[in-house]
Amino acid sequence: MGCDALKDGRGVAVADLNGDGLLDLVIGNNNASPTIYINSQTECGNWLDIDLGPATPKGGRDPLGARVDVVVRLGSGTRTVSRWVEAGAGYASQSDYTLHFGLGEARVVESVRVTWPGLPTRTYSGVEINPFFNKTVSLRGASTPVSRRRPPVTALSERPKARGQ
């Protein structure tokens, strides 16, 4: 993919803005509106988005520093894909806290292991891969993960609602 803009770009944030499982880019520009690149790739593999939410069922802290390991079945073996929730990983931008896992041809998730800083590690099973719908698996203190469809961003100028509204 190539792209070009005449604006003075300062930071890049990555998120699935339209809920199609493909990561899009938002470039923060100096003294100008952001530049948005919607990924329009037509062929992609399976994927899974995980939204950890707060560290405890009653709210608590943001998921910063949490590590998520997704173990998928590939043929007769398995593969582990890991992601960390980060803040401030780029200049003048912040990507979505939702963790995106590109899983290629894998069709079965064996387990999802979440390691919170300073809290016990939790392992979940029964997490589904669905290449046709954007599923965000919420692991917010529940004993089992809850899958829900994440709506696409429809108007970038609207203020986002707080979680749970």
Short mmCIF file of N, CA and C in Angstrom, two decimals:
data_model
loop_
_atom_site.label_atom_id
_atom_site.label_comp_id
_atom_site.label_asym_id
_atom_site.label_seq_id
_atom_site.Cartn_x
_atom_site.Cartn_y
_atom_site.Cartn_z
N MET A 1 0.84 -1.16 0.00
CA MET A 1 0.00 0.00 0.00
C MET A 1 0.89 1.23 0.00
N GLY A 2 0.59 2.16 -0.82
CA GLY A 2 1.27 3.44 -0.81
C GLY A 2 0.27 4.52 -0.48
N CYS A 3 0.73 5.57 0.15
CA CYS A 3 -0.15 6.69 0.44
C CYS A 3 0.67 7.97 0.47
N ASP A 4 -0.02 9.06 0.22
CA ASP A 4 0.66 10.34 0.19
C ASP A 4 -0.34 11.41 0.62
N ALA A 5 0.15 12.37 1.39
CA ALA A 5 -0.69 13.49 1.82
C ALA A 5 0.18 14.73 1.88
N LEU A 6 -0.41 15.87 1.60
CA LEU A 6 0.32 17.13 1.61
C LEU A 6 0.35 17.77 2.99
N LYS A 7 -0.30 17.15 3.96
CA LYS A 7 -0.35 17.70 5.31
C LYS A 7 0.93 17.33 6.08
N ASP A 8 1.16 18.02 7.19
CA ASP A 8 2.33 17.81 8.03
C ASP A 8 1.98 16.78 9.10
N GLY A 9 2.11 15.48 8.75
CA GLY A 9 1.76 14.40 9.64
C GLY A 9 2.67 14.31 10.85
N ARG A 10 2.07 14.08 12.03
CA ARG A 10 2.84 14.04 13.28
C ARG A 10 2.73 12.70 14.02
N GLY A 11 1.64 12.01 13.93
CA GLY A 11 1.47 10.77 14.67
C GLY A 11 0.48 9.86 13.97
N VAL A 12 0.63 8.55 14.18
CA VAL A 12 -0.25 7.57 13.55
C VAL A 12 -0.90 6.71 14.62
N ALA A 13 -2.21 6.56 14.52
CA ALA A 13 -2.95 5.66 15.40
C ALA A 13 -3.56 4.56 14.54
N VAL A 14 -3.65 3.37 15.08
CA VAL A 14 -4.15 2.20 14.36
C VAL A 14 -5.40 1.68 15.07
N ALA A 15 -6.46 1.43 14.30
CA ALA A 15 -7.70 0.87 14.85
C ALA A 15 -8.54 0.35 13.69
N ASP A 16 -9.48 -0.52 14.01
CA ASP A 16 -10.45 -0.99 13.02
C ASP A 16 -11.64 -0.05 13.08
N LEU A 17 -11.63 1.00 12.29
CA LEU A 17 -12.63 2.06 12.38
C LEU A 17 -14.01 1.65 11.86
N ASN A 18 -14.06 0.77 10.89
CA ASN A 18 -15.34 0.42 10.28
C ASN A 18 -15.82 -0.99 10.61
N GLY A 19 -15.17 -1.66 11.55
CA GLY A 19 -15.66 -2.95 12.03
C GLY A 19 -15.56 -4.10 11.06
N ASP A 20 -14.61 -4.05 10.11
CA ASP A 20 -14.50 -5.12 9.12
C ASP A 20 -13.35 -6.08 9.37
N GLY A 21 -12.64 -5.91 10.49
CA GLY A 21 -11.52 -6.79 10.80
C GLY A 21 -10.20 -6.36 10.20
N LEU A 22 -10.19 -5.28 9.45
CA LEU A 22 -8.97 -4.76 8.83
C LEU A 22 -8.54 -3.50 9.58
N LEU A 23 -7.25 -3.39 9.87
CA LEU A 23 -6.76 -2.23 10.61
C LEU A 23 -6.64 -1.01 9.71
N ASP A 24 -7.15 0.12 10.20
CA ASP A 24 -7.13 1.38 9.48
C ASP A 24 -6.15 2.33 10.18
N LEU A 25 -5.80 3.41 9.49
CA LEU A 25 -4.83 4.37 10.03
C LEU A 25 -5.46 5.75 10.15
N VAL A 26 -5.12 6.43 11.25
CA VAL A 26 -5.49 7.83 11.43
C VAL A 26 -4.20 8.58 11.69
N ILE A 27 -3.92 9.56 10.85
CA ILE A 27 -2.69 10.35 10.99
C ILE A 27 -3.05 11.71 11.55
N GLY A 28 -2.47 12.04 12.70
CA GLY A 28 -2.66 13.35 13.29
C GLY A 28 -1.75 14.34 12.58
N ASN A 29 -2.32 15.43 12.11
CA ASN A 29 -1.57 16.42 11.34
C ASN A 29 -1.41 17.72 12.13
N ASN A 30 -0.32 18.39 11.92
CA ASN A 30 -0.05 19.68 12.54
C ASN A 30 -0.90 20.76 11.88
N ASN A 31 -1.73 21.44 12.68
CA ASN A 31 -2.57 22.54 12.19
C ASN A 31 -3.49 22.14 11.04
N ALA A 32 -3.98 20.93 11.06
CA ALA A 32 -4.89 20.45 10.02
C ALA A 32 -5.71 19.28 10.58
N SER A 33 -6.79 18.97 9.89
CA SER A 33 -7.61 17.83 10.29
C SER A 33 -6.84 16.54 10.05
N PRO A 34 -7.23 15.46 10.76
CA PRO A 34 -6.53 14.18 10.56
C PRO A 34 -6.73 13.61 9.16
N THR A 35 -5.79 12.81 8.75
CA THR A 35 -5.90 12.06 7.50
C THR A 35 -6.29 10.64 7.88
N ILE A 36 -7.32 10.10 7.24
CA ILE A 36 -7.82 8.77 7.58
C ILE A 36 -7.65 7.86 6.37
N TYR A 37 -7.01 6.73 6.59
CA TYR A 37 -6.85 5.72 5.55
C TYR A 37 -7.64 4.48 5.97
N ILE A 38 -8.70 4.18 5.24
CA ILE A 38 -9.51 2.99 5.50
C ILE A 38 -8.94 1.84 4.68
N ASN A 39 -8.61 0.76 5.35
CA ASN A 39 -8.06 -0.41 4.70
C ASN A 39 -9.16 -1.07 3.87
N SER A 40 -8.97 -1.15 2.58
CA SER A 40 -9.98 -1.72 1.69
C SER A 40 -9.54 -3.03 1.06
N GLN A 41 -8.61 -3.70 1.72
CA GLN A 41 -8.14 -5.00 1.24
C GLN A 41 -9.33 -5.94 1.12
N THR A 42 -9.38 -6.73 0.07
CA THR A 42 -10.54 -7.59 -0.14
C THR A 42 -10.34 -9.00 0.39
N GLU A 43 -9.13 -9.45 0.51
CA GLU A 43 -8.87 -10.80 1.01
C GLU A 43 -8.00 -10.72 2.25
N CYS A 44 -8.47 -11.36 3.31
CA CYS A 44 -7.66 -11.41 4.53
C CYS A 44 -7.99 -12.70 5.26
N GLY A 45 -7.15 -13.04 6.21
CA GLY A 45 -7.36 -14.25 6.99
C GLY A 45 -8.28 -14.01 8.17
N ASN A 46 -8.32 -14.98 9.05
CA ASN A 46 -9.13 -14.88 10.26
C ASN A 46 -8.48 -13.92 11.24
N TRP A 47 -9.26 -13.43 12.17
CA TRP A 47 -8.76 -12.45 13.11
C TRP A 47 -9.62 -12.48 14.37
N LEU A 48 -9.12 -11.84 15.39
CA LEU A 48 -9.82 -11.75 16.66
C LEU A 48 -9.42 -10.45 17.32
N ASP A 49 -10.41 -9.68 17.79
CA ASP A 49 -10.15 -8.47 18.55
C ASP A 49 -10.50 -8.73 20.00
N ILE A 50 -9.66 -8.31 20.92
CA ILE A 50 -9.91 -8.52 22.35
C ILE A 50 -9.86 -7.18 23.07
N ASP A 51 -10.95 -6.87 23.75
CA ASP A 51 -11.06 -5.66 24.56
C ASP A 51 -11.05 -6.11 26.02
N LEU A 52 -9.98 -5.80 26.74
CA LEU A 52 -9.87 -6.26 28.12
C LEU A 52 -10.72 -5.45 29.09
N GLY A 53 -10.98 -4.19 28.80
CA GLY A 53 -11.72 -3.38 29.75
C GLY A 53 -10.90 -3.17 31.01
N PRO A 54 -11.54 -2.80 32.13
CA PRO A 54 -10.78 -2.59 33.37
C PRO A 54 -10.27 -3.90 33.95
N ALA A 55 -9.30 -3.79 34.85
CA ALA A 55 -8.64 -4.97 35.42
C ALA A 55 -9.51 -5.73 36.41
N THR A 56 -10.53 -5.10 36.97
CA THR A 56 -11.39 -5.76 37.95
C THR A 56 -12.85 -5.58 37.55
N PRO A 57 -13.74 -6.47 37.99
CA PRO A 57 -15.15 -6.37 37.61
C PRO A 57 -15.81 -5.06 38.03
N LYS A 58 -15.34 -4.42 39.09
CA LYS A 58 -15.95 -3.18 39.58
C LYS A 58 -15.32 -1.95 38.96
N GLY A 59 -14.59 -2.10 37.92
CA GLY A 59 -13.93 -0.96 37.28
C GLY A 59 -12.44 -1.10 37.39
N GLY A 60 -11.85 -0.35 38.27
CA GLY A 60 -10.42 -0.47 38.46
C GLY A 60 -9.64 0.27 37.40
N ARG A 61 -8.43 -0.18 37.21
CA ARG A 61 -7.52 0.55 36.33
C ARG A 61 -7.66 0.13 34.87
N ASP A 62 -7.07 0.94 34.00
CA ASP A 62 -7.03 0.61 32.58
C ASP A 62 -6.19 -0.65 32.39
N PRO A 63 -6.33 -1.30 31.22
CA PRO A 63 -5.60 -2.55 31.00
C PRO A 63 -4.14 -2.35 30.60
N LEU A 64 -3.57 -1.18 30.82
CA LEU A 64 -2.19 -0.92 30.38
C LEU A 64 -1.21 -1.92 30.97
N GLY A 65 -0.35 -2.45 30.12
CA GLY A 65 0.66 -3.40 30.55
C GLY A 65 0.21 -4.84 30.54
N ALA A 66 -1.08 -5.08 30.29
CA ALA A 66 -1.56 -6.47 30.25
C ALA A 66 -1.03 -7.15 29.00
N ARG A 67 -0.74 -8.44 29.14
CA ARG A 67 -0.29 -9.26 28.02
C ARG A 67 -1.36 -10.29 27.72
N VAL A 68 -1.66 -10.48 26.43
CA VAL A 68 -2.63 -11.48 26.01
C VAL A 68 -1.95 -12.43 25.05
N ASP A 69 -2.04 -13.72 25.36
CA ASP A 69 -1.52 -14.78 24.49
C ASP A 69 -2.71 -15.56 23.95
N VAL A 70 -2.82 -15.61 22.62
CA VAL A 70 -3.87 -16.39 21.97
C VAL A 70 -3.21 -17.61 21.35
N VAL A 71 -3.67 -18.79 21.76
CA VAL A 71 -3.14 -20.05 21.22
C VAL A 71 -4.17 -20.58 20.22
N VAL A 72 -3.74 -20.72 18.96
CA VAL A 72 -4.63 -21.21 17.92
C VAL A 72 -4.13 -22.55 17.40
N ARG A 73 -5.08 -23.34 16.89
CA ARG A 73 -4.74 -24.62 16.28
C ARG A 73 -4.48 -24.41 14.81
N LEU A 74 -3.33 -24.92 14.34
CA LEU A 74 -2.97 -24.86 12.92
C LEU A 74 -2.59 -26.27 12.50
N GLY A 75 -3.46 -26.91 11.73
CA GLY A 75 -3.18 -28.29 11.32
C GLY A 75 -3.10 -29.18 12.55
N SER A 76 -1.97 -29.87 12.69
CA SER A 76 -1.80 -30.78 13.83
C SER A 76 -1.08 -30.10 14.99
N GLY A 77 -0.70 -28.84 14.83
CA GLY A 77 0.03 -28.14 15.89
C GLY A 77 -0.70 -26.89 16.37
N THR A 78 0.00 -26.12 17.17
CA THR A 78 -0.56 -24.86 17.66
C THR A 78 0.45 -23.73 17.45
N ARG A 79 -0.05 -22.51 17.49
CA ARG A 79 0.78 -21.32 17.40
C ARG A 79 0.28 -20.31 18.43
N THR A 80 1.20 -19.64 19.10
CA THR A 80 0.83 -18.62 20.08
C THR A 80 1.14 -17.24 19.51
N VAL A 81 0.15 -16.35 19.57
CA VAL A 81 0.31 -14.97 19.14
C VAL A 81 0.12 -14.10 20.38
N SER A 82 1.06 -13.19 20.65
CA SER A 82 1.02 -12.36 21.85
C SER A 82 0.91 -10.88 21.51
N ARG A 83 0.18 -10.15 22.36
CA ARG A 83 0.06 -8.69 22.24
C ARG A 83 0.06 -8.11 23.65
N TRP A 84 0.50 -6.85 23.74
CA TRP A 84 0.49 -6.11 25.00
C TRP A 84 -0.35 -4.86 24.81
N VAL A 85 -1.06 -4.44 25.86
CA VAL A 85 -1.79 -3.17 25.83
C VAL A 85 -0.80 -2.08 26.19
N GLU A 86 -0.62 -1.13 25.25
CA GLU A 86 0.38 -0.08 25.42
C GLU A 86 -0.28 1.29 25.37
N ALA A 87 0.42 2.25 25.94
CA ALA A 87 0.03 3.65 25.81
C ALA A 87 1.28 4.44 25.46
N GLY A 88 1.12 5.42 24.65
CA GLY A 88 2.25 6.27 24.31
C GLY A 88 3.31 5.60 23.47
N ALA A 89 2.90 4.65 22.63
CA ALA A 89 3.87 3.93 21.80
C ALA A 89 4.30 4.74 20.59
N GLY A 90 3.64 5.84 20.33
CA GLY A 90 3.99 6.67 19.18
C GLY A 90 3.95 8.13 19.55
N TYR A 91 4.42 8.96 18.67
CA TYR A 91 4.44 10.40 18.91
C TYR A 91 3.09 11.01 18.55
N ALA A 92 2.51 11.80 19.45
CA ALA A 92 1.30 12.57 19.20
C ALA A 92 0.12 11.72 18.73
N SER A 93 0.01 10.50 19.25
CA SER A 93 -1.11 9.64 18.86
C SER A 93 -1.30 8.54 19.90
N GLN A 94 -2.45 7.91 19.87
CA GLN A 94 -2.73 6.77 20.74
C GLN A 94 -3.61 5.80 19.96
N SER A 95 -3.14 4.59 19.79
CA SER A 95 -3.93 3.56 19.12
C SER A 95 -4.97 3.01 20.08
N ASP A 96 -5.93 2.31 19.52
CA ASP A 96 -7.00 1.69 20.28
C ASP A 96 -6.43 0.69 21.28
N TYR A 97 -7.02 0.62 22.48
CA TYR A 97 -6.60 -0.38 23.47
C TYR A 97 -7.06 -1.79 23.08
N THR A 98 -8.01 -1.88 22.16
CA THR A 98 -8.44 -3.19 21.68
C THR A 98 -7.28 -3.87 20.98
N LEU A 99 -6.99 -5.10 21.36
CA LEU A 99 -5.87 -5.84 20.76
C LEU A 99 -6.38 -6.62 19.55
N HIS A 100 -5.69 -6.46 18.44
CA HIS A 100 -6.05 -7.13 17.19
C HIS A 100 -5.09 -8.27 16.95
N PHE A 101 -5.63 -9.45 16.69
CA PHE A 101 -4.83 -10.64 16.39
C PHE A 101 -5.15 -11.11 14.99
N GLY A 102 -4.20 -10.99 14.09
CA GLY A 102 -4.34 -11.57 12.76
C GLY A 102 -3.96 -13.04 12.85
N LEU A 103 -4.90 -13.91 12.55
CA LEU A 103 -4.70 -15.35 12.78
C LEU A 103 -4.55 -16.17 11.50
N GLY A 104 -4.54 -15.50 10.36
CA GLY A 104 -4.32 -16.22 9.11
C GLY A 104 -5.37 -17.28 8.86
N GLU A 105 -4.91 -18.50 8.59
CA GLU A 105 -5.83 -19.59 8.27
C GLU A 105 -6.32 -20.35 9.49
N ALA A 106 -5.87 -19.98 10.68
CA ALA A 106 -6.32 -20.67 11.90
C ALA A 106 -7.82 -20.48 12.06
N ARG A 107 -8.52 -21.56 12.44
CA ARG A 107 -9.96 -21.51 12.61
C ARG A 107 -10.42 -21.86 14.03
N VAL A 108 -9.48 -22.28 14.88
CA VAL A 108 -9.84 -22.68 16.24
C VAL A 108 -8.90 -21.99 17.23
N VAL A 109 -9.50 -21.33 18.25
CA VAL A 109 -8.72 -20.76 19.34
C VAL A 109 -8.71 -21.80 20.46
N GLU A 110 -7.52 -22.28 20.80
CA GLU A 110 -7.39 -23.24 21.89
C GLU A 110 -7.60 -22.56 23.24
N SER A 111 -6.96 -21.39 23.42
CA SER A 111 -7.09 -20.67 24.69
C SER A 111 -6.66 -19.22 24.52
N VAL A 112 -7.10 -18.40 25.45
CA VAL A 112 -6.68 -17.01 25.57
C VAL A 112 -6.18 -16.83 27.00
N ARG A 113 -4.92 -16.44 27.14
CA ARG A 113 -4.32 -16.24 28.46
C ARG A 113 -4.05 -14.76 28.66
N VAL A 114 -4.57 -14.20 29.76
CA VAL A 114 -4.41 -12.79 30.06
C VAL A 114 -3.56 -12.64 31.31
N THR A 115 -2.46 -11.92 31.19
CA THR A 115 -1.58 -11.65 32.32
C THR A 115 -1.64 -10.17 32.63
N TRP A 116 -2.27 -9.84 33.75
CA TRP A 116 -2.37 -8.45 34.20
C TRP A 116 -1.16 -8.15 35.08
N PRO A 117 -0.60 -6.96 35.00
CA PRO A 117 0.50 -6.60 35.91
C PRO A 117 0.01 -6.65 37.37
N GLY A 118 0.66 -7.45 38.18
CA GLY A 118 0.34 -7.52 39.60
C GLY A 118 -0.91 -8.31 39.95
N LEU A 119 -1.52 -8.98 38.99
CA LEU A 119 -2.72 -9.79 39.25
C LEU A 119 -2.50 -11.20 38.71
N PRO A 120 -3.28 -12.16 39.20
CA PRO A 120 -3.12 -13.54 38.70
C PRO A 120 -3.45 -13.65 37.21
N THR A 121 -2.75 -14.55 36.53
CA THR A 121 -3.01 -14.84 35.12
C THR A 121 -4.32 -15.61 35.02
N ARG A 122 -5.13 -15.26 34.01
CA ARG A 122 -6.39 -15.97 33.78
C ARG A 122 -6.37 -16.57 32.39
N THR A 123 -6.89 -17.78 32.27
CA THR A 123 -6.96 -18.48 30.99
C THR A 123 -8.42 -18.72 30.64
N TYR A 124 -8.77 -18.45 29.39
CA TYR A 124 -10.14 -18.60 28.91
C TYR A 124 -10.16 -19.56 27.74
N SER A 125 -11.25 -20.31 27.62
CA SER A 125 -11.45 -21.18 26.46
C SER A 125 -12.82 -20.86 25.88
N GLY A 126 -13.12 -21.43 24.74
CA GLY A 126 -14.41 -21.19 24.11
C GLY A 126 -14.50 -19.87 23.35
N VAL A 127 -13.37 -19.27 23.04
CA VAL A 127 -13.37 -18.01 22.28
C VAL A 127 -13.45 -18.36 20.80
N GLU A 128 -14.39 -17.76 20.11
CA GLU A 128 -14.61 -18.09 18.70
C GLU A 128 -13.88 -17.14 17.76
N ILE A 129 -13.48 -17.68 16.63
CA ILE A 129 -12.98 -16.88 15.51
C ILE A 129 -14.14 -16.76 14.54
N ASN A 130 -14.39 -15.56 14.08
CA ASN A 130 -15.45 -15.37 13.11
C ASN A 130 -14.95 -14.40 12.05
N PRO A 131 -14.58 -14.90 10.86
CA PRO A 131 -14.01 -14.02 9.86
C PRO A 131 -15.00 -13.08 9.20
N PHE A 132 -16.31 -13.25 9.47
CA PHE A 132 -17.30 -12.44 8.78
C PHE A 132 -17.85 -11.30 9.62
N PHE A 133 -17.77 -11.41 10.91
CA PHE A 133 -18.28 -10.36 11.80
C PHE A 133 -17.17 -9.91 12.72
N ASN A 134 -17.22 -8.65 13.09
CA ASN A 134 -16.23 -8.11 14.00
C ASN A 134 -16.63 -8.46 15.41
N LYS A 135 -15.96 -9.40 16.00
CA LYS A 135 -16.26 -9.76 17.37
C LYS A 135 -15.16 -9.26 18.28
N THR A 136 -15.56 -8.54 19.28
CA THR A 136 -14.62 -8.14 20.32
C THR A 136 -14.93 -9.01 21.52
N VAL A 137 -13.96 -9.75 22.00
CA VAL A 137 -14.16 -10.61 23.16
C VAL A 137 -13.86 -9.79 24.39
N SER A 138 -14.85 -9.61 25.24
CA SER A 138 -14.67 -8.83 26.45
C SER A 138 -14.33 -9.78 27.59
N LEU A 139 -13.19 -9.56 28.20
CA LEU A 139 -12.75 -10.41 29.31
C LEU A 139 -12.79 -9.61 30.61
N ARG A 140 -13.77 -8.77 30.76
CA ARG A 140 -13.85 -7.84 31.88
C ARG A 140 -14.24 -8.54 33.18
N GLY A 141 -13.36 -9.31 33.74
CA GLY A 141 -13.62 -9.92 35.03
C GLY A 141 -14.62 -11.06 34.99
N ALA A 142 -15.15 -11.41 33.83
CA ALA A 142 -16.11 -12.49 33.73
C ALA A 142 -15.40 -13.83 33.83
N SER A 143 -16.11 -14.85 34.29
CA SER A 143 -15.50 -16.17 34.39
C SER A 143 -15.34 -16.80 33.01
N THR A 144 -16.19 -16.41 32.07
CA THR A 144 -16.05 -16.86 30.69
C THR A 144 -16.13 -15.64 29.79
N PRO A 145 -15.45 -15.67 28.65
CA PRO A 145 -15.49 -14.51 27.76
C PRO A 145 -16.87 -14.34 27.14
N VAL A 146 -17.21 -13.11 26.88
CA VAL A 146 -18.48 -12.78 26.25
C VAL A 146 -18.16 -12.14 24.90
N SER A 147 -18.69 -12.73 23.82
CA SER A 147 -18.47 -12.17 22.49
C SER A 147 -19.57 -11.19 22.18
N ARG A 148 -19.21 -10.07 21.61
CA ARG A 148 -20.19 -9.10 21.17
C ARG A 148 -19.68 -8.48 19.88
N ARG A 149 -20.59 -8.02 19.05
CA ARG A 149 -20.18 -7.37 17.82
C ARG A 149 -19.88 -5.91 18.12
N ARG A 150 -18.73 -5.45 17.70
CA ARG A 150 -18.35 -4.05 17.92
C ARG A 150 -18.86 -3.23 16.75
N PRO A 151 -19.65 -2.18 17.03
CA PRO A 151 -20.16 -1.37 15.92
C PRO A 151 -19.04 -0.55 15.29
N PRO A 152 -19.15 -0.28 14.01
CA PRO A 152 -18.13 0.55 13.36
C PRO A 152 -18.24 2.00 13.81
N VAL A 153 -17.16 2.74 13.67
CA VAL A 153 -17.18 4.16 13.93
C VAL A 153 -17.93 4.81 12.78
N THR A 154 -19.02 5.51 13.08
CA THR A 154 -19.84 6.08 12.01
C THR A 154 -19.55 7.55 11.78
N ALA A 155 -19.23 8.27 12.82
CA ALA A 155 -18.93 9.69 12.67
C ALA A 155 -17.74 10.03 13.56
N LEU A 156 -16.63 10.32 12.95
CA LEU A 156 -15.42 10.56 13.73
C LEU A 156 -15.49 11.86 14.50
N SER A 157 -16.43 12.74 14.15
CA SER A 157 -16.53 14.01 14.87
C SER A 157 -17.37 13.87 16.13
N GLU A 158 -18.12 12.77 16.27
CA GLU A 158 -18.93 12.57 17.47
C GLU A 158 -18.03 12.15 18.63
N ARG A 159 -18.41 12.58 19.80
CA ARG A 159 -17.66 12.18 20.99
C ARG A 159 -18.03 10.74 21.32
N PRO A 160 -17.04 9.84 21.52
CA PRO A 160 -17.37 8.45 21.81
C PRO A 160 -18.04 8.32 23.17
N LYS A 161 -18.96 7.37 23.29
CA LYS A 161 -19.61 7.10 24.56
C LYS A 161 -18.65 6.37 25.48
N ALA A 162 -18.86 6.54 26.77
CA ALA A 162 -18.06 5.83 27.75
C ALA A 162 -18.37 4.35 27.67
N ARG A 163 -17.43 3.53 28.05
CA ARG A 163 -17.65 2.08 28.03
C ARG A 163 -18.86 1.73 28.88
N GLY A 164 -19.66 0.81 28.37
CA GLY A 164 -20.81 0.35 29.12
C GLY A 164 -22.07 1.17 28.86
N GLN A 165 -22.01 2.22 28.06
CA GLN A 165 -23.21 3.02 27.79
C GLN A 165 -23.86 2.58 26.51
#
